[in-house]
PDB file of C-alpha atoms in Angstrom:
ATOM      1  CA  MET A   1      -0.170  -0.289  -0.071  1.00 46.00           C
ATOM      2  CA  CYS A   2       2.660   3.085   1.217  1.00 46.00           C
ATOM      3  CA  LYS A   3       4.548   1.876  -2.248  1.00 49.00           C
ATOM      4  CA  HIS A   4       1.431   4.036  -3.457  1.00 52.00           C
ATOM      5  CA  PHE A   5       2.795   7.037  -1.997  1.00 52.00           C
ATOM      6  CA  ASP A   6       5.566   9.066  -2.958  1.00 57.00           C
ATOM      7  CA  ALA A   7       5.772  11.519  -0.188  1.00 60.00           C
ATOM      8  CA  PRO A   8       6.221  10.444   3.417  1.00 60.00           C
ATOM      9  CA  ASP A   9       3.716  12.368   4.893  1.00 67.00           C
ATOM     10  CA  ALA A  10       1.213  10.420   2.450  1.00 69.00           C
ATOM     11  CA  ARG A  11       2.895   6.819   3.775  1.00 71.00           C
ATOM     12  CA  ALA A  12       2.697   7.255   7.121  1.00 79.00           C
ATOM     13  CA  ASP A  13      -1.240   8.509   6.556  1.00 76.00           C
ATOM     14  CA  GLY A  14      -1.583   5.806   4.734  1.00 77.00           C
ATOM     15  CA  VAL A  15      -0.570   3.085   8.018  1.00 82.00           C
ATOM     16  CA  GLU A  16      -2.741   5.094   9.928  1.00 82.00           C
ATOM     17  CA  ALA A  17      -5.712   4.240   7.990  1.00 83.00           C
ATOM     18  CA  ALA A  18      -4.909   0.934   7.317  1.00 83.00           C
ATOM     19  CA  PHE A  19      -4.519   0.028  11.284  1.00 85.00           C
ATOM     20  CA  GLY A  20      -7.283   2.222  12.536  1.00 84.00           C
ATOM     21  CA  TYR A  21      -9.046   0.552  10.006  1.00 86.00           C
ATOM     22  CA  CYS A  22      -7.830  -3.367  11.124  1.00 88.00           C
ATOM     23  CA  ASP A  23      -7.630  -2.405  14.827  1.00 91.00           C
ATOM     24  CA  LEU A  24     -12.157  -1.357  14.065  1.00 90.00           C
ATOM     25  CA  LYS A  25     -12.489  -4.044  12.394  1.00 93.00           C
ATOM     26  CA  LYS A  26     -10.997  -6.616  14.784  1.00 95.00           C
ATOM     27  CA  LEU A  27     -12.505  -5.025  17.345  1.00 94.00           C
ATOM     28  CA  GLU A  28     -16.252  -5.115  15.370  1.00 94.00           C
ATOM     29  CA  SER A  29     -15.587  -9.051  14.620  1.00 95.00           C
ATOM     30  CA  GLU A  30     -14.777  -9.806  18.432  1.00 96.00           C
ATOM     31  CA  ALA A  31     -18.092  -8.129  19.667  1.00 95.00           C
ATOM     32  CA  SER A  32     -19.832 -10.079  16.912  1.00 94.00           C
ATOM     33  CA  SER A  33     -18.835 -12.777  17.369  1.00 96.00           C
ATOM     34  CA  PHE A  34     -19.199 -12.752  21.112  1.00 96.00           C
ATOM     35  CA  ARG A  35     -20.880 -16.254  22.677  1.00 95.00           C
ATOM     36  CA  ASP A  36     -21.863 -16.442  25.991  1.00 94.00           C
ATOM     37  CA  ASP A  37     -20.479 -19.587  27.951  1.00 93.00           C
ATOM     38  CA  ALA A  38     -23.106 -20.417  30.517  1.00 90.00           C
ATOM     39  CA  ARG A  39     -20.404 -22.637  31.916  1.00 93.00           C
ATOM     40  CA  HIS A  40     -19.122 -19.543  33.068  1.00 94.00           C
ATOM     41  CA  SER A  41     -20.366 -17.253  36.221  1.00 95.00           C
ATOM     42  CA  CYS A  42     -22.899 -14.532  35.417  1.00 94.00           C
ATOM     43  CA  GLY A  43     -20.751 -12.209  36.789  1.00 94.00           C
ATOM     44  CA  SER A  44     -17.738 -13.133  34.946  1.00 96.00           C
ATOM     45  CA  ALA A  45     -19.915 -13.471  31.603  1.00 96.00           C
ATOM     46  CA  LEU A  46     -21.305  -9.834  32.499  1.00 97.00           C
ATOM     47  CA  LYS A  47     -17.747  -8.498  33.144  1.00 97.00           C
ATOM     48  CA  LYS A  48     -16.455  -9.292  29.835  1.00 97.00           C
ATOM     49  CA  MET A  49     -19.470  -7.976  28.254  1.00 97.00           C
ATOM     50  CA  GLN A  50     -18.823  -4.623  30.040  1.00 98.00           C
ATOM     51  CA  ALA A  51     -15.285  -4.659  29.010  1.00 97.00           C
ATOM     52  CA  LEU A  52     -16.030  -5.318  25.533  1.00 97.00           C
ATOM     53  CA  LEU A  53     -18.754  -2.378  25.332  1.00 97.00           C
ATOM     54  CA  GLU A  54     -16.441  -0.121  26.865  1.00 97.00           C
ATOM     55  CA  LYS A  55     -13.556  -1.496  24.384  1.00 97.00           C
ATOM     56  CA  LEU A  56     -16.245  -0.477  20.973  1.00 96.00           C
ATOM     57  CA  GLU A  57     -17.391   2.804  23.293  1.00 96.00           C
ATOM     58  CA  HIS A  58     -13.560   3.868  22.860  1.00 95.00           C
ATOM     59  CA  GLY A  59     -12.987   2.878  19.339  1.00 93.00           C
ATOM     60  CA  ALA A  60     -15.890   4.889  18.229  1.00 91.00           C
ATOM     61  CA  TYR A  61     -14.941   8.007  20.233  1.00 92.00           C
ATOM     62  CA  ASN A  62     -10.852   7.718  19.116  1.00 88.00           C
ATOM     63  CA  LEU A  63     -12.599   6.977  15.043  1.00 87.00           C
ATOM     64  CA  SER A  64     -14.236  10.196  15.782  1.00 85.00           C
ATOM     65  CA  ARG A  65     -11.575  12.108  16.823  1.00 85.00           C
ATOM     66  CA  MET A  66      -9.166  11.145  14.086  1.00 83.00           C
ATOM     67  CA  ARG A  67     -11.622  11.690  11.610  1.00 81.00           C
ATOM     68  CA  GLU A  68     -11.601  15.109  12.868  1.00 80.00           C
ATOM     69  CA  SER A  69      -7.799  16.077  12.313  1.00 81.00           C
ATOM     70  CA  ALA A  70      -7.631  14.005   9.587  1.00 81.00           C
ATOM     71  CA  THR A  71     -10.088  14.392   7.018  1.00 80.00           C
ATOM     72  CA  ASN A  72      -8.514  16.960   5.121  1.00 78.00           C
ATOM     73  CA  ARG A  73      -4.796  15.075   5.328  1.00 80.00           C
ATOM     74  CA  TYR A  74      -6.803  11.853   3.772  1.00 79.00           C
ATOM     75  CA  LYS A  75      -8.332  13.877   1.220  1.00 79.00           C
ATOM     76  CA  GLY A  76      -5.488  16.102   0.368  1.00 78.00           C
ATOM     77  CA  PHE A  77      -3.498  12.382  -0.415  1.00 76.00           C
ATOM     78  CA  GLN A  78      -6.530  10.166  -1.835  1.00 81.00           C
ATOM     79  CA  ILE A  79      -6.641   8.317   1.027  1.00 81.00           C
ATOM     80  CA  PRO A  80     -10.616   6.423   1.125  1.00 81.00           C
ATOM     81  CA  MET A  81     -11.513   7.688   4.156  1.00 78.00           C
ATOM     82  CA  SER A  82     -15.380   5.997   3.775  1.00 79.00           C
ATOM     83  CA  TRP A  83     -14.933   3.412   6.317  1.00 82.00           C
ATOM     84  CA  MET A  84     -14.436   6.533   8.520  1.00 77.00           C
ATOM     85  CA  LEU A  85     -18.417   7.634   8.316  1.00 76.00           C
ATOM     86  CA  GLU A  86     -20.556   6.976  10.454  1.00 75.00           C
ATOM     87  CA  THR A  87     -22.025   4.638   7.937  1.00 77.00           C
ATOM     88  CA  GLY A  88     -19.217   2.986   7.712  1.00 85.00           C
ATOM     89  CA  ILE A  89     -17.821   0.983  10.286  1.00 90.00           C
ATOM     90  CA  VAL A  90     -19.074   3.125  12.977  1.00 92.00           C
ATOM     91  CA  SER A  91     -22.000   1.627  11.779  1.00 92.00           C
ATOM     92  CA  GLN A  92     -20.854  -2.367  12.092  1.00 94.00           C
ATOM     93  CA  ILE A  93     -19.741  -1.100  16.040  1.00 95.00           C
ATOM     94  CA  LYS A  94     -22.916   0.020  16.848  1.00 95.00           C
ATOM     95  CA  LEU A  95     -24.706  -2.569  15.700  1.00 95.00           C
ATOM     96  CA  ALA A  96     -22.961  -5.173  17.429  1.00 96.00           C
ATOM     97  CA  SER A  97     -23.058  -3.361  21.177  1.00 97.00           C
ATOM     98  CA  VAL A  98     -26.704  -3.583  19.897  1.00 97.00           C
ATOM     99  CA  LYS A  99     -26.462  -7.514  20.224  1.00 96.00           C
ATOM    100  CA  LEU A 100     -24.064  -7.863  23.170  1.00 97.00           C
ATOM    101  CA  ALA A 101     -26.879  -6.070  25.137  1.00 97.00           C
ATOM    102  CA  MET A 102     -29.228  -8.540  24.218  1.00 96.00           C
ATOM    103  CA  LYS A 103     -26.871 -10.833  25.067  1.00 96.00           C
ATOM    104  CA  TYR A 104     -26.300  -9.320  28.000  1.00 97.00           C
ATOM    105  CA  MET A 105     -30.631  -9.672  28.829  1.00 95.00           C
ATOM    106  CA  LYS A 106     -30.463 -12.886  28.193  1.00 94.00           C
ATOM    107  CA  ARG A 107     -28.050 -13.427  30.730  1.00 96.00           C
ATOM    108  CA  VAL A 108     -29.337 -11.597  33.297  1.00 95.00           C
ATOM    109  CA  SER A 109     -33.407 -12.617  32.874  1.00 91.00           C
ATOM    110  CA  ALA A 110     -31.729 -16.318  32.668  1.00 91.00           C
ATOM    111  CA  GLU A 111     -29.858 -15.171  36.226  1.00 92.00           C
ATOM    112  CA  LEU A 112     -33.300 -13.835  37.552  1.00 89.00           C
ATOM    113  CA  GLU A 113     -34.596 -17.510  37.136  1.00 83.00           C
ATOM    114  CA  THR A 114     -31.844 -19.000  39.602  1.00 86.00           C
ATOM    115  CA  VAL A 115     -32.039 -16.219  41.960  1.00 81.00           C
ATOM    116  CA  GLY A 116     -33.526 -16.133  45.660  1.00 70.00           C
ATOM    117  CA  GLY A 117     -34.589 -13.256  45.581  1.00 71.00           C
ATOM    118  CA  GLY A 118     -33.956 -10.183  47.784  1.00 77.00           C
ATOM    119  CA  ALA A 119     -30.601  -7.827  47.168  1.00 82.00           C
ATOM    120  CA  GLU A 120     -28.887  -9.652  44.631  1.00 86.00           C
ATOM    121  CA  GLU A 121     -32.182 -10.349  42.545  1.00 87.00           C
ATOM    122  CA  GLU A 122     -32.670  -6.538  42.504  1.00 87.00           C
ATOM    123  CA  GLU A 123     -28.776  -5.799  41.521  1.00 91.00           C
ATOM    124  CA  LEU A 124     -29.219  -7.543  38.636  1.00 92.00           C
ATOM    125  CA  ILE A 125     -32.010  -6.224  37.246  1.00 91.00           C
ATOM    126  CA  VAL A 126     -30.246  -2.540  38.115  1.00 91.00           C
ATOM    127  CA  GLN A 127     -27.294  -3.645  36.095  1.00 94.00           C
ATOM    128  CA  GLY A 128     -29.104  -5.298  33.736  1.00 94.00           C
ATOM    129  CA  VAL A 129     -31.506  -2.026  32.545  1.00 93.00           C
ATOM    130  CA  ARG A 130     -28.046   0.283  33.247  1.00 95.00           C
ATOM    131  CA  PHE A 131     -25.977  -1.918  30.542  1.00 97.00           C
ATOM    132  CA  ALA A 132     -29.278  -1.510  28.153  1.00 96.00           C
ATOM    133  CA  PHE A 133     -29.482   2.230  28.503  1.00 95.00           C
ATOM    134  CA  ARG A 134     -25.854   2.828  28.461  1.00 97.00           C
ATOM    135  CA  VAL A 135     -25.746   0.544  24.539  1.00 97.00           C
ATOM    136  CA  HIS A 136     -29.062   2.000  24.168  1.00 97.00           C
ATOM    137  CA  GLN A 137     -27.367   5.897  23.819  1.00 97.00           C
ATOM    138  CA  PHE A 138     -24.472   4.701  22.488  1.00 96.00           C
ATOM    139  CA  ALA A 139     -26.314   3.160  19.386  1.00 96.00           C
ATOM    140  CA  GLY A 140     -28.984   5.288  18.618  1.00 95.00           C
ATOM    141  CA  GLY A 141     -31.425   2.240  19.820  1.00 95.00           C
ATOM    142  CA  PHE A 142     -32.273  -1.349  19.559  1.00 96.00           C
ATOM    143  CA  ASP A 143     -32.876  -3.631  16.534  1.00 94.00           C
ATOM    144  CA  VAL A 144     -36.640  -5.756  17.303  1.00 96.00           C
ATOM    145  CA  GLU A 145     -34.670  -8.492  18.959  1.00 95.00           C
ATOM    146  CA  THR A 146     -32.939  -6.771  21.413  1.00 95.00           C
ATOM    147  CA  MET A 147     -35.868  -4.506  22.364  1.00 95.00           C
ATOM    148  CA  ARG A 148     -37.953  -7.972  22.480  1.00 95.00           C
ATOM    149  CA  ALA A 149     -34.662  -9.034  25.001  1.00 93.00           C
ATOM    150  CA  PHE A 150     -35.581  -6.088  27.142  1.00 93.00           C
ATOM    151  CA  GLN A 151     -38.934  -6.060  27.507  1.00 93.00           C
ATOM    152  CA  GLU A 152     -38.660  -9.875  28.824  1.00 91.00           C
ATOM    153  CA  LEU A 153     -36.003  -8.190  31.330  1.00 89.00           C
ATOM    154  CA  ARG A 154     -38.807  -5.565  32.404  1.00 88.00           C
ATOM    155  CA  ASP A 155     -41.452  -8.862  32.729  1.00 87.00           C
ATOM    156  CA  LYS A 156     -39.409 -10.657  34.987  1.00 83.00           C
ATOM    157  CA  ALA A 157     -38.413  -6.747  36.948  1.00 80.00           C
ATOM    158  CA  ARG A 158     -42.046  -6.396  37.478  1.00 82.00           C
ATOM    159  CA  SER A 159     -42.878 -10.298  38.774  1.00 79.00           C
ATOM    160  CA  CYS A 160     -39.915 -10.265  40.728  1.00 72.00           C
ATOM    161  CA  HIS A 161     -40.802  -6.943  42.292  1.00 68.00           C
ATOM    162  CA  ALA A 162     -44.409  -8.251  43.066  1.00 70.00           C
ATOM    163  CA  GLN A 163     -42.876 -11.423  44.366  1.00 70.00           C
ATOM    164  CA  SER A 164     -40.869  -9.314  47.013  1.00 65.00           C
ATOM    165  CA  GLN A 165     -44.154  -7.342  47.469  1.00 66.00           C
ATOM    166  CA  SER A 166     -46.598 -10.027  48.175  1.00 66.00           C
ATOM    167  CA  GLN A 167     -43.896 -11.653  50.604  1.00 66.00           C
ATOM    168  CA  GLN A 168     -43.664  -8.961  52.320  1.00 63.00           C
ATOM    169  CA  GLN A 169     -47.016  -8.578  52.787  1.00 67.00           C
ATOM    170  CA  GLN A 170     -47.628 -12.073  53.812  1.00 67.00           C
ATOM    171  CA  LYS A 171     -44.463 -11.254  56.549  1.00 67.00           C
ATOM    172  CA  LEU A 172     -46.562  -7.944  57.844  1.00 64.00           C
ATOM    173  CA  ALA A 173     -49.886 -10.134  57.821  1.00 67.00           C
ATOM    174  CA  CYS A 174     -48.328 -12.964  60.136  1.00 70.00           C
ATOM    175  CA  SER A 175     -46.192 -10.601  62.204  1.00 67.00           C
ATOM    176  CA  ARG A 176     -49.540  -9.075  63.484  1.00 64.00           C
ATOM    177  CA  SER A 177     -51.438 -12.097  63.553  1.00 60.00           C
ATOM    178  CA  THR A 178     -50.760 -15.596  65.232  1.00 56.00           C
ATOM    179  CA  PRO A 179     -47.519 -17.246  64.596  1.00 59.00           C
ATOM    180  CA  CYS A 180     -46.640 -18.357  61.703  1.00 54.00           C
TER     181      CYS A 180
END
């Protein structure tokens, strides 16, 4: 690729563009191919997904900073830059984050089936909703499948809340009357 550029600055910019694209493509591929292994603990799986989302966010942010400073130089040296636009690799990164959010919420929903309620259940719900919100803000929305996973999480949260309230009412009624 570098042999196509005569000027050292053009070569440096060409290499910068190539490495930037490759790094982002690798990151997008890592996120797209992420598989949640049920054999790993929920906490471990959620941490991996959070770390991956942070890498996606940083990659998109760094690209936007690079795009601002590199646009004129790249145009001057006729270095392709369509991949740097919001419709290029950034849209693929955002889609990968949405798919990651779906996996995250499904994992939280599955874990809610196994926890016994209380603070752990509440913390899981809060984690799931925070992650979903963060991805929604980053990606600009959800696809249909991810929205369905969010609604499933919301329904489970409501069910857990209703169950918790019912248990509290039973305890209250029990303490007011004869020993249970």
